[in-house]
Amino acid sequence: PVFTVADIRKTFLDFFAAKGHTVVPSSSLVPGNDPTLMFTNSGMVQFKDVFLGVDKRPYVRATSVQACLRAGGKHNDLENVGYTARHHTFFEMLGNWSFGDYFKRESLKWAWELLTEVYKLPAERLLATVYEEDDEAYDIWTKEIGLPPERVIRIGDNKGGRYKSDNFWMMADTGPCGPCSEIFYDHGDHIPGGPPGSPDEDGDRFIEIWNNVFMQFNMAEDGSVTPLPAPCVDTGMGLERLAAILQHVHSNYEIDIFDALIKAASRETGEQDLGHKSLRVIADHIRATAFLVSDGVNPSNEGRGYVQRRIIRRAIRHGYLLGKKTPFFHKLVADLAGLMGDAYPRLAADAQRITEVLKAEEERFFETLETGMQILDAALADGVKVLPGEVAFKLHDTYGFPLDLSADVCRERGLSVDEAGFAVAMDRQKAQARAAGKFKMDRALDYSGTGNVFTGYEHLEETSKIIAIYAEGISAAALKAGQNGV
Ligand code: ATP
Ligand code: MG
Ligand code: MG
Ligand code: MG
């Protein structure tokens, strides 16, 4: 029997419930307890204060399936969508937690038991990483679980500096931190990519599925660590990545939910090639944007709402690339609600409102999209390698093209954008506006509509805000593009 996404969720929660975990519902994509965090990007976000000791729960073991978004903010996978087999903006994270209760041994053994005995993954395809100094985790894997030593990889401080490692987790610059152990699945040597720790680890052959974080230290301002009185466990496994393995496909975009969404996108755009990158982007982005509206984030020019606008407009532009000249994206909301409404009843209940919000944004952007694309095409004609910053800014300012949208178009054509020139043009315009007395800072807007005021960027000027939001994603994309010779 093939595990559907719905089966996988239920199996996970049942497994940990049977081991004494309280099943906790997914929290909003807008963190209720952390104004510095743009979006909920992992299952632990709703428990952050429990780890910090300022919140208490009536349980010491919890499990959840958490809706996550990695676009804008600290984690940004927006630029990976359409380029890797394993990254989404919106995805679901399966997690289990110990708040000062069990620790490494139970966490790793249960992970192994669930993967190999319940989901029945072939053990010989699994690998684990541990932090270089974490002999305890290494020994649990090799001596107690029986993973062959050649498939347990120690990862040291590989990110430049003490405790800067893919296998050392920190909540922030100070506070709870500790080593982690990640489980990878080998999709086979017909796929390019190397094992974790190797130079080509970013390929899609060895795909990371489950991260087990062991919070055992407290980091002080000076970088020194002391043991926490009650160590905690925080784990996260990507539902879509596990589904790909269980449904015998390589890419997340081939699993049941995505297959259905891509077919719906094909129906609306007329694109027949179901492997087309733009269909994948549209399928990814309908999930992100619909869940965002459901959680109160409407498109706007600020903060979270601007990330929302960027994702919607990217999706629309991909539809345009497939030949659509009229609103289509909002029509996918009904399909999505049908696919995910059982697991997320609020999404189903909000479907009508979500459709309307997306439709209004589409109508707005379609007014300027065509002219903007003509300007972009003209600027990129005649062997131009870099889109001038002035043009990127004009597209942003007059035609509603977010910088990353122009960058996305350029990347498709093997070109880049002059980001510094964009910033200069934007600064110049702002200086002029300020001189004319028109400049007005919007402060402490309620972006979420939930009464949570997002103040994380309040002290920054508009330009730096926008640049900061883009910088991470675009430079990561540029790096990748360079590596892959795209
Ligand atoms: P990767 O190295 O592949 O980008 P990560 O190390 O950033 O993953 P974690 O922060 O450790 O991921 O998150 C825990 C788990 O969540 C991962 O092991 C993976 O299964 C899943 N995950 C992370 N990012 C994404 C994403 N963008 N889309 C889908 N699943 C994801
Ligand atoms: Mg990542
Ligand atoms: Mg990783
Ligand atoms: Mg990881």
Coordinates of C-alpha atoms and ligand atoms in Angstrom, one line a residue:
P1 CA 0.0 0.0 0.0
V2 CA 1.3 3.5 -0.9
F3 CA 1.3 6.1 1.8
T4 CA -0.6 9.2 0.9
V5 CA 0.3 12.5 2.5
A6 CA -2.7 12.1 4.7
D7 CA -1.6 8.6 5.8
I8 CA 1.9 9.9 6.5
R9 CA 0.6 12.7 8.8
K10 CA -1.6 10.4 10.8
T11 CA 1.0 7.6 11.1
F12 CA 3.5 10.1 12.5
L13 CA 1.2 11.6 15.1
D14 CA -0.1 8.2 16.1
F15 CA 3.4 6.9 16.6
F16 CA 4.4 9.6 18.9
A17 CA 1.1 9.8 20.7
A18 CA 1.6 6.1 21.5
K19 CA 4.9 7.1 23.0
G20 CA 3.3 9.6 25.4
H21 CA 3.3 12.7 23.2
T22 CA 0.5 15.3 23.3
V23 CA -0.7 16.0 19.8
V24 CA -0.6 19.8 19.3
P25 CA -2.2 21.5 16.3
S26 CA -0.3 23.5 13.7
S27 CA 0.1 27.2 14.7
S28 CA -0.3 30.1 12.4
L29 CA 2.3 31.0 9.8
V30 CA 2.5 34.4 11.6
P31 CA 4.4 33.7 14.8
G32 CA 2.3 34.9 17.8
N33 CA 5.1 35.0 20.2
D34 CA 8.1 36.4 18.2
P35 CA 8.0 39.8 16.5
T36 CA 11.5 39.4 15.2
L37 CA 10.6 36.3 13.2
M38 CA 8.8 36.9 9.9
F39 CA 7.2 33.5 9.5
T40 CA 6.9 30.2 11.3
N41 CA 9.7 28.3 9.6
S42 CA 9.8 25.2 11.8
G43 CA 7.7 23.2 14.2
M44 CA 9.5 24.5 17.2
V45 CA 8.4 28.1 16.8
Q46 CA 5.3 27.8 18.8
F47 CA 7.3 26.2 21.6
K48 CA 10.1 28.7 21.6
D49 CA 9.1 30.2 25.0
V50 CA 8.9 26.8 26.5
F51 CA 12.6 26.2 25.7
L52 CA 13.5 29.6 27.0
G53 CA 11.7 28.7 30.3
V54 CA 9.2 31.6 30.2
D55 CA 6.2 29.4 29.1
K56 CA 5.0 26.3 30.8
R57 CA 2.9 23.5 29.2
P58 CA 0.9 20.8 30.9
Y59 CA 3.0 18.2 29.0
V60 CA 6.7 17.4 28.5
R61 CA 6.3 15.5 25.2
A62 CA 4.6 17.0 22.2
T63 CA 4.2 16.2 18.5
S64 CA 2.7 18.2 15.6
V65 CA 2.4 18.6 11.9
Q66 CA 3.3 22.3 11.4
A67 CA 2.6 24.5 8.4
C68 CA 5.9 26.3 7.7
L69 CA 7.0 29.0 5.3
R70 CA 10.6 29.7 4.3
A71 CA 10.4 32.8 2.2
G72 CA 11.8 36.2 3.3
G73 CA 13.4 36.4 6.7
K74 CA 16.0 34.1 8.1
H75 CA 15.3 31.0 6.1
N76 CA 14.5 31.7 2.5
D77 CA 14.0 28.9 0.0
L78 CA 12.0 31.0 -2.5
E79 CA 14.9 31.0 -5.0
N80 CA 15.2 27.2 -4.7
V81 CA 11.7 26.6 -5.9
G82 CA 11.8 25.2 -9.4
Y83 CA 15.5 24.5 -9.2
T84 CA 15.8 21.7 -6.6
A85 CA 13.8 18.6 -6.1
R86 CA 13.4 19.2 -2.3
H87 CA 12.6 22.8 -1.5
H88 CA 9.3 24.5 -1.2
T89 CA 8.3 27.9 0.2
F90 CA 5.4 26.4 2.1
F91 CA 5.8 22.9 3.5
E92 CA 4.6 20.8 6.4
M93 CA 7.0 19.7 9.1
L94 CA 6.5 16.6 11.2
G95 CA 8.0 17.1 14.7
N96 CA 8.4 15.6 18.1
W97 CA 9.6 17.4 21.2
S98 CA 10.9 16.7 24.7
F99 CA 10.8 19.5 27.2
G100 CA 13.4 18.3 29.6
D101 CA 12.2 14.8 29.4
Y102 CA 13.8 12.2 27.1
F103 CA 17.0 12.9 25.2
K104 CA 19.3 11.6 22.4
R105 CA 18.9 7.9 22.9
E106 CA 15.0 7.9 22.7
S107 CA 14.9 10.5 20.0
L108 CA 17.3 8.7 17.6
K109 CA 15.9 5.2 18.3
W110 CA 12.3 6.3 17.8
A111 CA 13.2 8.1 14.6
W112 CA 14.9 4.9 13.3
E113 CA 12.0 2.7 14.5
L114 CA 9.4 4.9 12.8
L115 CA 11.4 5.2 9.5
T116 CA 12.4 1.5 9.1
E117 CA 9.7 -0.4 10.9
V118 CA 6.6 1.7 10.4
Y119 CA 7.2 3.6 7.2
K120 CA 9.5 0.7 6.2
L121 CA 12.2 2.7 4.4
P122 CA 15.1 0.5 3.3
A123 CA 17.7 0.8 6.1
E124 CA 20.6 0.5 3.6
R125 CA 19.6 3.8 1.9
L126 CA 19.7 5.8 5.1
L127 CA 22.7 7.8 6.4
A128 CA 23.1 10.0 9.5
T129 CA 25.2 13.0 10.3
V130 CA 26.3 14.0 13.8
Y131 CA 28.2 17.0 15.1
E132 CA 31.9 16.2 15.1
E133 CA 32.3 16.3 18.9
D134 CA 29.1 14.5 19.6
D135 CA 30.4 11.0 20.5
E136 CA 27.3 10.2 22.4
A137 CA 25.1 10.5 19.2
Y138 CA 27.8 8.7 17.2
D139 CA 27.8 5.8 19.5
I140 CA 24.0 5.6 19.6
W141 CA 23.9 5.3 15.9
T142 CA 26.8 2.9 15.4
K143 CA 26.6 0.7 18.6
E144 CA 22.9 0.8 19.6
I145 CA 21.0 1.3 16.4
G146 CA 23.7 -0.5 14.3
L147 CA 24.2 1.9 11.5
P148 CA 27.5 1.0 9.8
P149 CA 30.2 3.6 10.7
E150 CA 30.7 4.5 7.1
R151 CA 27.2 5.8 7.0
V152 CA 27.5 8.0 10.1
I153 CA 29.2 11.2 9.1
R154 CA 30.7 13.6 11.5
I155 CA 30.4 17.3 10.5
G156 CA 32.6 19.8 12.3
D157 CA 32.6 23.6 12.4
N158 CA 32.3 23.9 8.6
K159 CA 30.7 27.4 8.5
G160 CA 33.7 29.4 9.7
G161 CA 34.0 29.7 13.4
R162 CA 33.4 27.9 16.6
Y163 CA 30.0 26.2 16.7
K164 CA 29.3 27.3 13.2
S165 CA 28.3 24.0 11.8
D166 CA 25.4 22.5 9.8
N167 CA 25.2 20.1 12.8
F168 CA 25.2 22.7 15.6
W169 CA 21.9 24.4 16.1
M170 CA 21.4 27.8 17.8
M171 CA 18.0 29.4 18.6
A172 CA 19.7 32.8 18.4
D173 CA 23.1 34.4 19.0
T174 CA 22.7 33.5 22.7
G175 CA 20.5 31.0 24.6
P176 CA 19.6 27.4 24.0
C177 CA 21.8 25.5 21.5
G178 CA 23.4 22.2 20.8
P179 CA 24.4 19.5 18.4
C180 CA 22.0 17.9 15.9
S181 CA 21.9 14.7 14.0
E182 CA 20.3 14.6 10.6
I183 CA 19.0 11.6 8.7
F184 CA 19.5 11.5 4.9
Y185 CA 18.1 9.2 2.2
D186 CA 20.1 8.1 -0.8
H187 CA 17.9 8.4 -3.9
G188 CA 20.5 6.5 -6.0
D189 CA 23.6 7.1 -8.1
H190 CA 21.6 8.1 -11.2
I191 CA 21.0 11.4 -9.5
P192 CA 23.8 14.0 -9.2
G193 CA 25.0 15.0 -5.7
G194 CA 27.3 13.8 -3.0
P195 CA 26.9 12.7 0.6
P196 CA 26.6 15.3 3.4
G197 CA 29.9 17.0 4.1
S198 CA 31.2 16.4 0.5
P199 CA 31.7 19.3 -1.9
D200 CA 28.6 18.5 -3.9
E201 CA 26.3 17.9 -1.0
D202 CA 23.9 20.5 -2.4
G203 CA 22.8 18.1 -5.1
D204 CA 19.6 16.1 -4.8
R205 CA 20.9 12.6 -4.5
F206 CA 21.3 12.5 -0.7
I207 CA 18.3 14.3 0.6
E208 CA 18.0 15.4 4.2
I209 CA 14.8 14.2 5.7
W210 CA 14.9 14.5 9.4
N211 CA 16.7 16.8 11.8
N212 CA 17.1 15.8 15.5
V213 CA 18.3 18.8 17.5
F214 CA 19.6 18.2 21.0
M215 CA 19.4 21.4 23.1
Q216 CA 21.9 20.8 25.8
F217 CA 23.8 24.1 26.2
N218 CA 23.1 27.7 26.9
M219 CA 25.3 30.1 25.0
A220 CA 26.5 33.2 26.7
E221 CA 27.3 36.6 25.1
D222 CA 31.0 35.7 24.9
G223 CA 30.2 32.5 23.0
S224 CA 31.0 30.2 25.9
V225 CA 28.5 27.3 26.6
T226 CA 27.3 25.8 29.8
P227 CA 25.1 22.7 30.1
L228 CA 21.3 23.3 30.4
P229 CA 19.8 21.9 33.6
A230 CA 17.1 20.0 31.6
P231 CA 18.2 19.1 28.0
C232 CA 15.5 19.2 25.4
V233 CA 14.8 17.6 22.0
D234 CA 13.4 19.4 18.9
T235 CA 13.0 17.4 15.7
G236 CA 11.6 18.2 12.3
M237 CA 11.0 16.1 9.2
G238 CA 9.8 17.4 5.9
L239 CA 6.5 15.7 5.1
E240 CA 6.9 16.2 1.3
R241 CA 10.4 14.7 1.3
L242 CA 9.3 11.6 3.2
A243 CA 6.3 11.3 0.9
A244 CA 8.6 11.4 -2.2
I245 CA 10.5 8.4 -0.8
L246 CA 7.3 6.5 0.2
Q247 CA 5.6 7.2 -3.1
H248 CA 8.8 6.0 -5.0
V249 CA 9.5 9.3 -6.7
H250 CA 12.5 11.5 -6.5
S251 CA 11.1 15.0 -6.4
N252 CA 8.7 16.5 -3.9
Y253 CA 6.9 17.9 -6.9
E254 CA 5.9 14.4 -7.9
I255 CA 4.0 13.4 -4.7
D256 CA 0.2 13.1 -4.6
I257 CA -0.7 16.6 -3.5
F258 CA 1.7 18.2 -6.0
D259 CA 0.6 15.9 -8.8
A260 CA -2.9 17.1 -8.3
L261 CA -1.9 20.8 -8.0
I262 CA 0.3 20.7 -11.1
K263 CA -2.6 19.1 -13.0
A264 CA -4.8 21.9 -11.9
A265 CA -2.2 24.5 -12.9
S266 CA -1.9 22.8 -16.2
R267 CA -5.7 23.0 -16.6
E268 CA -5.7 26.7 -15.9
T269 CA -2.6 27.7 -17.9
G270 CA -2.9 25.2 -20.8
E271 CA 0.7 24.0 -20.3
Q272 CA 0.7 20.3 -21.2
D273 CA 4.2 19.4 -20.0
L274 CA 3.6 18.4 -16.4
G275 CA 7.3 18.6 -15.7
H276 CA 7.5 22.3 -16.6
K277 CA 9.3 24.3 -14.0
S278 CA 6.7 27.1 -14.1
L279 CA 3.9 24.6 -13.1
R280 CA 6.0 23.6 -10.1
V281 CA 6.5 27.2 -9.1
I282 CA 2.8 27.9 -9.4
A283 CA 1.8 24.8 -7.4
D284 CA 4.3 25.7 -4.7
H285 CA 3.2 29.4 -4.6
I286 CA -0.6 28.7 -4.4
R287 CA 0.0 26.8 -1.2
A288 CA 2.2 29.5 0.3
T289 CA -0.1 32.4 -0.7
A290 CA -3.4 30.7 0.2
F291 CA -2.2 29.7 3.7
L292 CA -0.8 33.2 4.2
V293 CA -4.2 34.8 3.4
S294 CA -5.8 32.3 5.6
D295 CA -3.5 33.4 8.4
G296 CA -4.3 37.0 7.8
V297 CA -1.4 38.2 5.5
N298 CA -2.8 40.2 2.6
P299 CA -0.6 41.5 -0.2
S300 CA 0.9 45.0 0.6
N301 CA 4.1 47.0 0.2
E302 CA 5.4 46.3 3.7
G303 CA 6.9 43.5 5.8
R304 CA 5.0 40.2 5.6
G305 CA 2.5 41.6 3.2
Y306 CA 5.3 42.4 0.7
V307 CA 6.7 38.9 0.9
Q308 CA 3.1 37.7 0.1
R309 CA 2.9 40.1 -2.8
R310 CA 6.3 38.9 -4.1
I311 CA 5.2 35.3 -4.1
I312 CA 1.8 36.0 -5.8
R313 CA 3.4 38.1 -8.5
R314 CA 6.1 35.5 -9.1
A315 CA 3.4 32.9 -9.7
I316 CA 1.5 35.2 -12.0
R317 CA 4.6 35.9 -14.0
H318 CA 5.2 32.2 -14.4
G319 CA 1.6 31.9 -15.7
Y320 CA 2.3 34.7 -18.1
L321 CA 5.4 32.8 -19.3
L322 CA 3.1 29.9 -20.1
G323 CA 0.9 32.3 -22.2
K324 CA -1.7 33.4 -19.7
K325 CA -2.8 37.0 -20.1
T326 CA -5.7 37.0 -17.7
P327 CA -6.2 36.0 -14.0
F328 CA -5.9 32.3 -13.4
F329 CA -4.0 31.8 -10.2
H330 CA -6.9 32.3 -7.8
K331 CA -8.8 29.5 -9.5
L332 CA -6.4 27.0 -7.9
V333 CA -7.6 27.9 -4.4
A334 CA -10.6 25.5 -4.8
D335 CA -8.3 22.7 -5.8
L336 CA -6.0 23.3 -2.9
A337 CA -8.9 23.5 -0.4
G338 CA -10.1 20.2 -1.7
L339 CA -6.6 18.7 -1.2
M340 CA -5.7 20.2 2.1
G341 CA -8.9 21.3 3.7
D342 CA -9.3 18.1 5.7
A343 CA -6.0 18.6 7.4
Y344 CA -6.4 22.4 7.7
P345 CA -10.2 23.1 8.1
R346 CA -9.5 26.9 8.3
L347 CA -8.2 26.8 4.8
A348 CA -11.4 25.2 3.6
A349 CA -13.5 27.7 5.5
D350 CA -11.6 30.6 4.1
A351 CA -11.5 29.4 0.5
Q352 CA -13.9 32.1 -0.8
R353 CA -12.1 34.9 0.8
I354 CA -8.7 33.7 -0.3
T355 CA -9.9 33.4 -3.8
E356 CA -11.1 37.0 -3.8
V357 CA -7.8 38.4 -2.3
L358 CA -5.7 36.6 -4.9
K359 CA -8.0 37.5 -7.7
A360 CA -7.8 41.2 -6.8
E361 CA -4.0 41.1 -6.6
E362 CA -4.0 39.3 -10.0
E363 CA -6.2 41.9 -11.7
R364 CA -4.0 44.6 -10.3
F365 CA -0.8 43.1 -11.5
F366 CA -2.1 42.1 -14.9
E367 CA -2.7 45.8 -15.6
T368 CA 1.1 46.4 -15.7
L369 CA 2.6 43.0 -16.3
E370 CA 2.6 43.1 -20.1
T371 CA 4.1 46.5 -20.4
G372 CA 6.6 45.7 -17.7
M373 CA 7.7 42.5 -19.5
Q374 CA 8.1 44.5 -22.8
I375 CA 10.4 46.9 -21.0
L376 CA 12.3 44.1 -19.4
D377 CA 12.6 42.2 -22.7
A378 CA 13.8 45.4 -24.4
A379 CA 16.4 46.0 -21.7
L380 CA 17.7 42.5 -22.0
A381 CA 18.0 42.5 -25.8
D382 CA 21.2 42.7 -27.8
G383 CA 23.5 40.5 -25.6
V384 CA 23.0 42.4 -22.4
K385 CA 24.3 40.3 -19.5
V386 CA 23.2 42.4 -16.5
L387 CA 19.9 44.2 -16.1
P388 CA 20.7 47.8 -15.3
G389 CA 19.6 48.8 -11.8
E390 CA 17.8 51.8 -13.2
V391 CA 15.5 49.6 -15.2
A392 CA 15.0 47.1 -12.4
F393 CA 14.0 50.1 -10.2
K394 CA 11.6 51.5 -12.8
L395 CA 10.0 48.1 -13.1
H396 CA 9.6 48.0 -9.4
D397 CA 8.4 51.5 -8.9
T398 CA 6.1 51.9 -11.9
Y399 CA 5.1 48.4 -13.0
G400 CA 5.0 46.6 -9.7
F401 CA 7.8 44.2 -10.5
P402 CA 9.4 43.2 -7.2
L403 CA 13.2 43.0 -7.6
D404 CA 13.2 39.2 -7.1
L405 CA 10.7 38.8 -9.9
S406 CA 13.0 40.6 -12.4
A407 CA 15.9 38.6 -11.0
D408 CA 13.9 35.4 -11.6
V409 CA 13.4 36.3 -15.3
C410 CA 17.0 37.2 -15.6
R411 CA 18.1 33.9 -14.0
E412 CA 16.0 31.9 -16.5
R413 CA 18.0 33.5 -19.3
G414 CA 21.4 33.1 -17.6
L415 CA 21.6 36.8 -16.8
S416 CA 21.7 38.8 -13.6
V417 CA 20.5 42.1 -12.1
D418 CA 22.6 45.0 -10.9
E419 CA 21.3 45.0 -7.3
A420 CA 23.6 47.8 -6.2
G421 CA 22.3 50.0 -9.0
F422 CA 18.8 49.2 -8.0
A423 CA 19.5 50.3 -4.4
V424 CA 21.1 53.5 -5.6
A425 CA 18.1 54.3 -7.8
M426 CA 15.7 53.7 -5.0
D427 CA 17.7 55.8 -2.5
R428 CA 17.8 58.7 -5.0
Q429 CA 14.1 58.6 -5.4
K430 CA 13.6 58.5 -1.7
A431 CA 15.8 61.5 -1.2
Q432 CA 13.8 63.4 -3.7
A433 CA 10.5 62.4 -2.1
R434 CA 11.8 63.4 1.3
A435 CA 13.0 66.7 0.0
A436 CA 9.5 67.2 -1.4
G437 CA 8.2 66.5 2.0
K438 CA 6.2 63.5 0.8
F439 CA 8.1 60.8 2.7
K440 CA 6.2 59.2 5.4
M441 CA 7.3 56.2 7.5
D442 CA 4.7 53.7 8.3
R443 CA 5.3 52.4 11.7
A444 CA 4.0 49.4 13.6
L445 CA 1.4 48.4 11.1
D446 CA -0.6 45.4 12.0
Y447 CA 0.5 43.2 9.0
S448 CA -1.1 40.1 10.3
G449 CA -4.5 41.4 11.1
T450 CA -4.3 39.4 14.3
G451 CA -3.3 42.2 16.6
N452 CA 0.4 41.1 16.5
V453 CA 2.4 44.2 15.6
F454 CA 5.4 43.4 13.5
T455 CA 8.1 45.7 14.7
G456 CA 11.2 43.8 13.7
Y457 CA 12.2 46.2 10.9
E458 CA 10.8 49.3 12.4
H459 CA 14.1 51.0 12.9
L460 CA 15.3 50.4 9.4
E461 CA 14.7 52.7 6.4
E462 CA 12.5 51.4 3.6
T463 CA 15.3 50.7 1.2
S464 CA 17.4 48.7 3.6
K465 CA 14.3 46.8 4.6
I466 CA 13.6 45.7 1.0
I467 CA 17.2 45.0 0.2
A468 CA 17.6 43.0 3.4
I469 CA 14.6 40.9 2.5
Y470 CA 16.0 40.2 -1.0
A471 CA 19.7 40.0 -0.2
E472 CA 19.7 36.5 1.4
G473 CA 17.7 34.8 -1.3
I474 CA 19.3 36.5 -4.3
S475 CA 22.9 36.0 -3.2
A476 CA 22.1 32.4 -2.4
A477 CA 20.6 32.0 -5.8
A478 CA 23.5 33.7 -7.5
L479 CA 25.9 31.4 -5.7
K480 CA 23.9 28.4 -6.8
A481 CA 23.6 29.7 -10.4
G482 CA 27.3 30.1 -10.5
Q483 CA 27.9 26.6 -9.2
N484 CA 25.5 24.9 -11.5
G485 CA 26.6 27.0 -14.5
V486 CA 23.0 28.0 -14.9
Ligands
ATP1 P1 18.2 21.7 3.4 O1 19.6 21.5 3.9 O2 17.7 20.6 2.5 O3 17.8 23.0 2.9 P2 17.5 22.4 6.1 O4 18.8 21.9 6.8 O5 17.4 23.8 5.8 O6 17.2 21.5 4.7 P3 16.1 22.1 8.6 O7 16.1 23.5 9.0 O8 17.0 21.1 9.3 O9 16.2 21.9 7.0 O10 14.5 21.6 8.7 C1 14.1 20.3 9.1 C2 13.5 19.5 7.9 O11 12.5 20.2 7.3 C3 14.6 19.1 6.9 O12 15.3 18.0 7.2 C4 13.7 18.9 5.7 O13 13.1 17.6 5.7 C5 12.5 19.9 5.9 N1 12.7 21.1 5.1 C6 13.5 22.1 5.3 N2 13.4 23.1 4.4 C7 12.4 22.7 3.5 C8 11.8 23.2 2.4 N3 12.2 24.4 1.9 N4 10.9 22.5 1.7 C9 10.5 21.3 2.2 N5 11.1 20.7 3.3 C10 12.0 21.4 3.9
MG2 MG 17.7 24.8 4.0
MG3 MG 20.4 21.0 5.8
MG4 MG 18.8 20.6 8.5

